Amino acid sequence: MFEGFDGLQPPDQWDDITNRAAGPGDPSFEPRNGRRIAFVAAASAAVVGLAGVLWLGLGDSDDLSTVNTPAVTVPPSTAPATIAPPTSAPPTTVDQTEPPANIAPETAPPTTAPVTSATATTAPSARAFDCQESGITGEPDGMHADDPRLDQFGPLGSAPALDIMVTWPDLLREGTDVVRVPGGVAVVRQARWPDEPMWALTVVNDEGTIRWRRCSSGMEVLGMFPTAQFLVLTEYDPTLTTAGPTAGGKMFDLSTGADAGTLELPTGMPGFPPSSNRFRLFGVGQPHDEQGQPQPGAADAVLTVLDTDTMATTEIPYPPAFYTGEQYADWIQLIETADSGGGWLLKQYSSENYPVVSSVFVDGTWSEDAAIIRSVVPVTAYAAYGMGSAWNGLDPLGAVIWTVPDRVAFWAEGPLSFEDGNVELLMVCDRYDPTENGGSECVSPALLGVDRDSGTTLWELPGHREVAAVGDGYALVSDAYDPSNGVPPTTWMVVDTTTGEPVDAQTWSYATFETNPYSMEDEGMWIRRTGGVVLAVNGQHIRVWTPASSSTGTVNVSLPI
Amino acid sequence: MRVVETLAVSAEVRTDRVRAVYESDHARLWRSLYAFTSSRVIADDAVAEAFAQALRRGEEIRDVQAWVWRAAYAIARGELKRGRSDGPLPEVWVDDQPEGVADVMNRLAAMSDGDRELLVLCHVGGWKPGELGRVTGVPAGVIRVRLHRATRRARDLLGTEVG
């Protein structure tokens, strides 16, 4: 009954698209009618839905570059709040007499990273923006730190430690990101260009108090990441004609919210999602010619690893191919590991043959030696593109070490797998059967726990499963469900990834982590794990789950603007 | 889940990435949005703005195809809400449509936005249910559940077999 739509002739829109993309900062830009404003505001909502993609890369090398001066950055004030304080949020401060062990500003001066001096500007916003930087319910209270128990993922408290409901106006509902910071969470909400780009950044303490808030207009936020002392915010000016991020890392003091300068590190290198919360890799991309062929990189170009605990930076050369232009040499991933002296190593993937590793940077040098590569890069599970492919365990040079027998990879947006140390969690089917309507059906789906090195199946959970967080020997997994009968999962549970066994008293209703099973008409809904802390974001609703060992009940916060 | 990244390249190559998606997806994206909104104006603007945003954001976007579809639908949803405040979609006239299209669209208009969106994504946009998670950002299992329900309701409403 939908065949008739094939006869509809869409307009040719490319010229309109390129004109819109040029934007008002480009002389070639041709203003359109007023409808566009509303449209783009809605487009920003789409960006929210893409948070999982766009903002998983926060702190990625391609997110940081030189910062532009924001239109408004007013230092936080301790003046009386002009807004209602959060409910059930007792004012509190953290003991400042004993700086927590994992924050050591004296031993790790921030000047080791290229930071420019802080400047605060007070240019008026182009549109009324009632973001109250003075609306701080607690005094800036110095040092914050996380309890070490929050470092390890595992059994969670029975209820979230923090339950935040954002009650901000529609204007700022177009972009959300939340990251864990020592002692709390940072929440950024924003509107985007051309609907007067502006953002509000709030740090909420674990006790429910608001540590500080900063507001700005004129710039969009691409993302943020915390260090031990600072929150680094990546902005860009949406009116510039250049596509992609143009701004750099604007730093705020995590304790007070005060401007702390700009983190100036190279950007532009295609990055993999950060695999480390502590170390971050920055660099530029391999140059190329108009045909897309790699060209020699600048002789003085270097990669930079930032230690977010100490703000110390380490400059290292690119793989040799970067400087000769023989091949793309910028598919580089940083791996945090105790096996290398600095606490990290780099692996360079083959640009043509992922996940084959071309070289590794370990102990101060790049090496293409197979023995060295194999010694530091473990076997990884991989399924080739397309339904019906098997799960293989590949060594870093591409040799097949094992194959999951009699199963094929379950294919959703791609083959679904998750890593937890020596255990690979793999979604599989017995096979795919064709359906009457021309589709394919996964027969006997299951989630397997597979030993990474041997390929031995350690355990099996039958049925379709959703997996929300994995690490440190545990995984947050849904119960089995059959999508074809219209019944979603009913529960989430924490399972032991070495046995697949559910952990006692670690079950929640499905709605606990997925309060709205269908978010196409709403904002993004995602779950992110940082150490032992799980952030569950569903539009305006933000919940922070902490390990059961540190859980003391729920603090409810209504976050005002 | 592992994510394989796309090489970051120059503005020209970034444009090529978007242009390639335009060539491959523009027609079916536009048609599906027209089916979703019953408005050529909204379909035109949503498609153009989504592609323009993709051009502007460049390397920030790692999956241009999925991004454009999601952005276009978000734009269209927002405009529908603004335009009708949850009232009915405008009636589509038969005389400017291929045979049967206007009738289908008028019937689709009686469905909820969510149901209609999923149906047109699949049946006009050409996405398979298992692929829709990439477009919508919703887990594939949830999509299947929703699509199953939408199809059942569509069958009742449209009086014919759907899918």
mmCIF file of C-alpha atoms in Angstrom, chain A residues 157-401:
data_model
loop_
_atom_site.group_PDB
_atom_site.id
_atom_site.type_symbol
_atom_site.label_atom_id
_atom_site.label_comp_id
_atom_site.label_asym_id
_atom_site.label_seq_id
_atom_site.Cartn_x
_atom_site.Cartn_y
_atom_site.Cartn_z
ATOM 1 C CA GLY A 157 22.481 0.660 45.390
ATOM 2 C CA SER A 158 18.845 -0.276 45.366
ATOM 3 C CA ALA A 159 17.946 3.265 44.385
ATOM 4 C CA PRO A 160 19.875 6.069 42.704
ATOM 5 C CA ALA A 161 22.071 8.162 44.939
ATOM 6 C CA LEU A 162 21.071 11.297 43.082
ATOM 7 C CA ASP A 163 17.788 11.834 41.321
ATOM 8 C CA ILE A 164 17.864 15.099 39.400
ATOM 9 C CA MET A 165 14.911 16.578 37.612
ATOM 10 C CA VAL A 166 15.845 19.462 35.378
ATOM 11 C CA THR A 167 13.139 22.060 35.340
ATOM 12 C CA TRP A 168 14.612 24.383 32.810
ATOM 13 C CA PRO A 169 12.690 26.174 30.094
ATOM 14 C CA ASP A 170 12.223 24.785 26.639
ATOM 15 C CA LEU A 171 14.928 27.069 25.396
ATOM 16 C CA LEU A 172 17.576 24.946 27.019
ATOM 17 C CA ARG A 173 16.093 21.570 26.268
ATOM 18 C CA GLU A 174 17.944 21.076 23.061
ATOM 19 C CA GLY A 175 21.177 19.594 24.245
ATOM 20 C CA THR A 176 22.141 17.712 27.347
ATOM 21 C CA ASP A 177 25.288 16.127 28.558
ATOM 22 C CA VAL A 178 26.131 14.800 31.968
ATOM 23 C CA VAL A 179 29.538 13.697 33.202
ATOM 24 C CA ARG A 180 30.747 12.421 36.504
ATOM 25 C CA VAL A 181 33.097 14.812 38.309
ATOM 26 C CA PRO A 182 34.749 14.269 41.678
ATOM 27 C CA GLY A 183 32.034 14.541 44.257
ATOM 28 C CA GLY A 184 29.142 15.095 41.907
ATOM 29 C CA VAL A 185 27.969 15.441 38.345
ATOM 30 C CA ALA A 186 28.248 18.225 35.799
ATOM 31 C CA VAL A 187 25.130 18.906 33.767
ATOM 32 C CA VAL A 188 25.147 21.083 30.694
ATOM 33 C CA ARG A 189 21.979 22.150 28.950
ATOM 34 C CA GLN A 190 21.910 24.314 25.895
ATOM 35 C CA ALA A 191 20.146 25.860 22.986
ATOM 36 C CA ARG A 192 21.836 25.868 19.647
ATOM 37 C CA TRP A 193 22.399 28.094 16.697
ATOM 38 C CA PRO A 194 20.641 30.046 15.287
ATOM 39 C CA ASP A 195 18.160 30.056 18.104
ATOM 40 C CA GLU A 196 20.594 32.082 20.176
ATOM 41 C CA PRO A 197 23.085 29.450 21.180
ATOM 42 C CA MET A 198 23.515 29.480 24.920
ATOM 43 C CA TRP A 199 24.274 27.052 27.645
ATOM 44 C CA ALA A 200 24.050 26.560 31.384
ATOM 45 C CA LEU A 201 26.571 24.364 33.140
ATOM 46 C CA THR A 202 25.831 23.211 36.659
ATOM 47 C CA VAL A 203 27.801 21.016 39.005
ATOM 48 C CA VAL A 204 25.598 19.189 41.478
ATOM 49 C CA ASN A 205 27.235 17.723 44.548
ATOM 50 C CA ASP A 206 26.480 14.198 45.655
ATOM 51 C CA GLU A 207 24.754 15.747 48.666
ATOM 52 C CA GLY A 208 22.301 17.445 46.351
ATOM 53 C CA THR A 209 23.637 20.960 46.682
ATOM 54 C CA ILE A 210 24.597 22.982 43.667
ATOM 55 C CA ARG A 211 28.326 23.569 43.725
ATOM 56 C CA TRP A 212 28.316 26.203 41.019
ATOM 57 C CA ARG A 213 26.777 27.253 37.769
ATOM 58 C CA ARG A 214 28.156 29.016 34.743
ATOM 59 C CA CYS A 215 26.170 30.471 31.892
ATOM 60 C CA SER A 216 27.106 31.637 28.444
ATOM 61 C CA SER A 217 25.591 32.621 25.167
ATOM 62 C CA GLY A 218 26.898 32.863 21.666
ATOM 63 C CA MET A 219 28.648 29.531 21.650
ATOM 64 C CA GLU A 220 27.604 25.933 21.398
ATOM 65 C CA VAL A 221 28.966 23.191 23.599
ATOM 66 C CA LEU A 222 30.422 20.197 21.874
ATOM 67 C CA GLY A 223 31.251 18.352 25.044
ATOM 68 C CA MET A 224 33.092 18.298 28.295
ATOM 69 C CA PHE A 225 35.349 16.129 30.367
ATOM 70 C CA PRO A 226 36.583 16.394 33.924
ATOM 71 C CA THR A 227 40.068 16.394 35.281
ATOM 72 C CA ALA A 228 40.918 16.187 38.944
ATOM 73 C CA GLN A 229 40.787 19.958 39.257
ATOM 74 C CA PHE A 230 39.000 21.295 36.213
ATOM 75 C CA LEU A 231 36.044 20.797 33.996
ATOM 76 C CA VAL A 232 37.105 21.192 30.387
ATOM 77 C CA LEU A 233 34.349 22.426 28.133
ATOM 78 C CA THR A 234 34.613 22.281 24.380
ATOM 79 C CA GLU A 235 32.774 25.018 22.551
ATOM 80 C CA TYR A 236 32.534 26.205 19.030
ATOM 81 C CA ASP A 237 31.196 29.227 17.286
ATOM 82 C CA PRO A 238 28.312 28.100 15.104
ATOM 83 C CA THR A 239 28.432 31.246 13.012
ATOM 84 C CA LEU A 240 31.841 30.420 11.633
ATOM 85 C CA THR A 241 31.823 29.044 8.153
ATOM 86 C CA THR A 242 34.197 26.215 8.841
ATOM 87 C CA ALA A 243 32.443 22.993 9.543
ATOM 88 C CA GLY A 244 33.308 21.123 12.673
ATOM 89 C CA PRO A 245 34.664 22.252 15.989
ATOM 90 C CA THR A 246 36.745 25.365 16.037
ATOM 91 C CA ALA A 247 36.885 26.063 19.733
ATOM 92 C CA GLY A 248 39.064 24.511 22.355
ATOM 93 C CA GLY A 249 39.013 23.456 25.927
ATOM 94 C CA LYS A 250 37.664 26.124 28.185
ATOM 95 C CA MET A 251 38.575 25.265 31.751
ATOM 96 C CA PHE A 252 36.593 25.880 34.887
ATOM 97 C CA ASP A 253 37.824 25.288 38.386
ATOM 98 C CA LEU A 254 35.844 22.299 39.563
ATOM 99 C CA SER A 255 35.612 23.590 43.099
ATOM 100 C CA THR A 256 34.453 27.128 42.385
ATOM 101 C CA GLY A 257 33.460 27.349 38.741
ATOM 102 C CA ALA A 258 35.934 30.157 38.213
ATOM 103 C CA ASP A 259 37.577 30.570 34.823
ATOM 104 C CA ALA A 260 40.810 28.631 34.760
ATOM 105 C CA GLY A 261 42.096 29.377 31.292
ATOM 106 C CA THR A 262 42.080 27.446 28.089
ATOM 107 C CA LEU A 263 43.515 24.037 27.438
ATOM 108 C CA GLU A 264 45.316 24.438 24.155
ATOM 109 C CA LEU A 265 46.055 21.109 22.645
ATOM 110 C CA PRO A 266 46.037 20.010 19.014
ATOM 111 C CA THR A 267 42.882 18.610 17.604
ATOM 112 C CA GLY A 268 41.581 17.017 14.486
ATOM 113 C CA MET A 269 42.770 13.467 14.782
ATOM 114 C CA PRO A 270 40.052 10.895 14.272
ATOM 115 C CA GLY A 271 39.615 9.374 17.627
ATOM 116 C CA PHE A 272 38.167 6.268 19.047
ATOM 117 C CA PRO A 273 35.909 6.679 22.034
ATOM 118 C CA PRO A 274 38.020 7.335 25.085
ATOM 119 C CA SER A 275 39.078 4.074 26.608
ATOM 120 C CA SER A 276 40.466 5.759 29.664
ATOM 121 C CA ASN A 277 38.974 8.143 32.136
ATOM 122 C CA ARG A 278 42.380 9.314 33.242
ATOM 123 C CA PHE A 279 44.431 9.693 30.053
ATOM 124 C CA ARG A 280 43.301 11.488 26.935
ATOM 125 C CA LEU A 281 44.944 11.646 23.556
ATOM 126 C CA PHE A 282 45.146 14.736 21.388
ATOM 127 C CA GLY A 283 46.539 15.225 17.932
ATOM 128 C CA VAL A 284 45.852 16.293 14.387
ATOM 129 C CA GLY A 285 44.679 14.247 11.469
ATOM 130 C CA GLN A 286 46.820 12.902 8.673
ATOM 131 C CA PRO A 287 46.967 15.473 5.864
ATOM 132 C CA HIS A 288 45.690 14.359 2.491
ATOM 133 C CA ASP A 289 45.361 15.657 -1.024
ATOM 134 C CA GLU A 290 42.214 16.445 -2.966
ATOM 135 C CA GLN A 291 41.889 12.828 -3.965
ATOM 136 C CA GLY A 292 41.955 11.835 -0.330
ATOM 137 C CA GLN A 293 45.405 10.304 -0.476
ATOM 138 C CA PRO A 294 47.518 10.674 2.666
ATOM 139 C CA GLN A 295 50.216 13.304 2.563
ATOM 140 C CA PRO A 296 53.229 13.862 4.815
ATOM 141 C CA GLY A 297 52.400 15.416 8.146
ATOM 142 C CA ALA A 298 54.303 18.338 9.601
ATOM 143 C CA ALA A 299 57.731 17.328 10.815
ATOM 144 C CA ASP A 300 57.169 18.979 14.176
ATOM 145 C CA ALA A 301 53.697 17.555 14.752
ATOM 146 C CA VAL A 302 53.323 15.466 17.870
ATOM 147 C CA LEU A 303 50.668 13.588 19.726
ATOM 148 C CA THR A 304 49.887 14.689 23.246
ATOM 149 C CA VAL A 305 48.683 12.552 26.119
ATOM 150 C CA LEU A 306 47.041 14.453 28.942
ATOM 151 C CA ASP A 307 46.980 12.928 32.396
ATOM 152 C CA THR A 308 43.779 14.354 33.834
ATOM 153 C CA ASP A 309 44.832 13.475 37.342
ATOM 154 C CA THR A 310 47.914 15.662 37.244
ATOM 155 C CA MET A 311 47.385 17.817 34.111
ATOM 156 C CA ALA A 312 50.812 16.666 33.005
ATOM 157 C CA THR A 313 51.211 16.244 29.277
ATOM 158 C CA THR A 314 53.444 13.908 27.340
ATOM 159 C CA GLU A 315 54.388 14.653 23.757
ATOM 160 C CA ILE A 316 55.184 11.720 21.536
ATOM 161 C CA PRO A 317 55.806 11.354 17.812
ATOM 162 C CA TYR A 318 53.246 10.006 15.427
ATOM 163 C CA PRO A 319 53.866 6.654 13.791
ATOM 164 C CA PRO A 320 56.574 7.119 11.129
ATOM 165 C CA ALA A 321 54.032 6.773 8.316
ATOM 166 C CA PHE A 322 52.439 10.029 9.464
ATOM 167 C CA TYR A 323 55.528 12.011 8.513
ATOM 168 C CA THR A 324 56.175 10.201 5.239
ATOM 169 C CA GLY A 325 52.558 10.176 4.127
ATOM 170 C CA GLU A 326 52.822 6.562 3.045
ATOM 171 C CA GLN A 327 49.504 5.725 4.630
ATOM 172 C CA TYR A 328 46.989 7.117 7.018
ATOM 173 C CA ALA A 329 48.615 6.958 10.400
ATOM 174 C CA ASP A 330 46.035 8.424 12.681
ATOM 175 C CA TRP A 331 43.710 5.649 13.686
ATOM 176 C CA ILE A 332 45.244 5.642 17.088
ATOM 177 C CA GLN A 333 43.694 4.561 20.338
ATOM 178 C CA LEU A 334 44.998 5.097 23.817
ATOM 179 C CA ILE A 335 44.693 2.155 26.161
ATOM 180 C CA GLU A 336 45.106 2.591 29.883
ATOM 181 C CA THR A 337 47.190 -0.284 31.159
ATOM 182 C CA ALA A 338 49.489 -1.128 33.969
ATOM 183 C CA ASP A 339 51.634 -3.056 31.493
ATOM 184 C CA SER A 340 53.302 0.095 30.247
ATOM 185 C CA GLY A 341 55.473 2.457 32.188
ATOM 186 C CA GLY A 342 53.367 5.563 31.852
ATOM 187 C CA GLY A 343 50.146 3.751 32.580
ATOM 188 C CA TRP A 344 49.061 3.787 28.949
ATOM 189 C CA LEU A 345 49.993 2.636 25.495
ATOM 190 C CA LEU A 346 48.871 3.572 22.016
ATOM 191 C CA LYS A 347 47.829 1.226 19.287
ATOM 192 C CA GLN A 348 47.565 2.232 15.671
ATOM 193 C CA TYR A 349 44.914 0.418 13.718
ATOM 194 C CA SER A 350 45.279 -0.415 10.089
ATOM 195 C CA SER A 351 43.054 2.039 8.245
ATOM 196 C CA GLU A 352 42.192 -0.653 5.714
ATOM 197 C CA ASN A 353 41.885 -3.694 7.893
ATOM 198 C CA TYR A 354 40.322 -3.000 11.260
ATOM 199 C CA PRO A 355 40.886 -4.400 13.874
ATOM 200 C CA VAL A 356 44.405 -5.316 12.763
ATOM 201 C CA VAL A 357 46.979 -3.302 14.716
ATOM 202 C CA SER A 358 49.777 -1.829 12.617
ATOM 203 C CA SER A 359 51.990 -0.634 15.419
ATOM 204 C CA VAL A 360 52.057 0.161 19.095
ATOM 205 C CA PHE A 361 53.683 2.898 21.100
ATOM 206 C CA VAL A 362 54.956 1.362 24.274
ATOM 207 C CA ASP A 363 57.830 2.225 26.545
ATOM 208 C CA GLY A 364 58.735 5.293 24.562
ATOM 209 C CA THR A 365 58.782 4.072 20.988
ATOM 210 C CA TRP A 366 56.597 2.977 18.117
ATOM 211 C CA SER A 367 57.032 -0.633 17.159
ATOM 212 C CA GLU A 368 55.747 -2.757 14.306
ATOM 213 C CA ASP A 369 57.364 -5.866 15.751
ATOM 214 C CA ALA A 370 54.777 -8.624 15.769
ATOM 215 C CA ALA A 371 55.998 -10.085 19.030
ATOM 216 C CA ILE A 372 55.798 -6.749 20.782
ATOM 217 C CA ILE A 373 52.365 -6.000 19.373
ATOM 218 C CA ARG A 374 51.098 -9.399 20.443
ATOM 219 C CA SER A 375 52.595 -8.946 23.876
ATOM 220 C CA VAL A 376 50.604 -5.832 24.659
ATOM 221 C CA VAL A 377 47.415 -6.167 22.606
ATOM 222 C CA PRO A 378 45.141 -9.053 23.534
ATOM 223 C CA VAL A 379 42.826 -11.092 21.374
ATOM 224 C CA THR A 380 39.645 -9.255 20.509
ATOM 225 C CA ALA A 381 36.265 -10.500 19.343
ATOM 226 C CA TYR A 382 35.301 -9.416 15.874
ATOM 227 C CA ALA A 383 32.537 -10.219 13.407
ATOM 228 C CA ALA A 384 32.802 -9.188 9.801
ATOM 229 C CA TYR A 385 30.163 -6.899 8.371
ATOM 230 C CA GLY A 386 26.850 -8.491 7.499
ATOM 231 C CA MET A 387 24.354 -10.916 8.915
ATOM 232 C CA GLY A 388 25.530 -14.479 9.131
ATOM 233 C CA SER A 389 29.114 -13.729 10.043
ATOM 234 C CA ALA A 390 30.719 -15.643 12.886
ATOM 235 C CA TRP A 391 32.322 -14.259 15.999
ATOM 236 C CA ASN A 392 36.066 -14.722 15.774
ATOM 237 C CA GLY A 393 38.782 -14.022 18.257
ATOM 238 C CA LEU A 394 41.486 -12.177 16.355
ATOM 239 C CA ASP A 395 44.971 -11.540 17.538
ATOM 240 C CA PRO A 396 46.195 -7.988 16.881
ATOM 241 C CA LEU A 397 47.745 -9.044 13.587
ATOM 242 C CA GLY A 398 44.470 -10.460 12.342
ATOM 243 C CA ALA A 399 45.066 -14.163 12.889
ATOM 244 C CA VAL A 400 41.953 -16.076 13.874
ATOM 245 C CA ILE A 401 42.576 -17.590 17.274
#
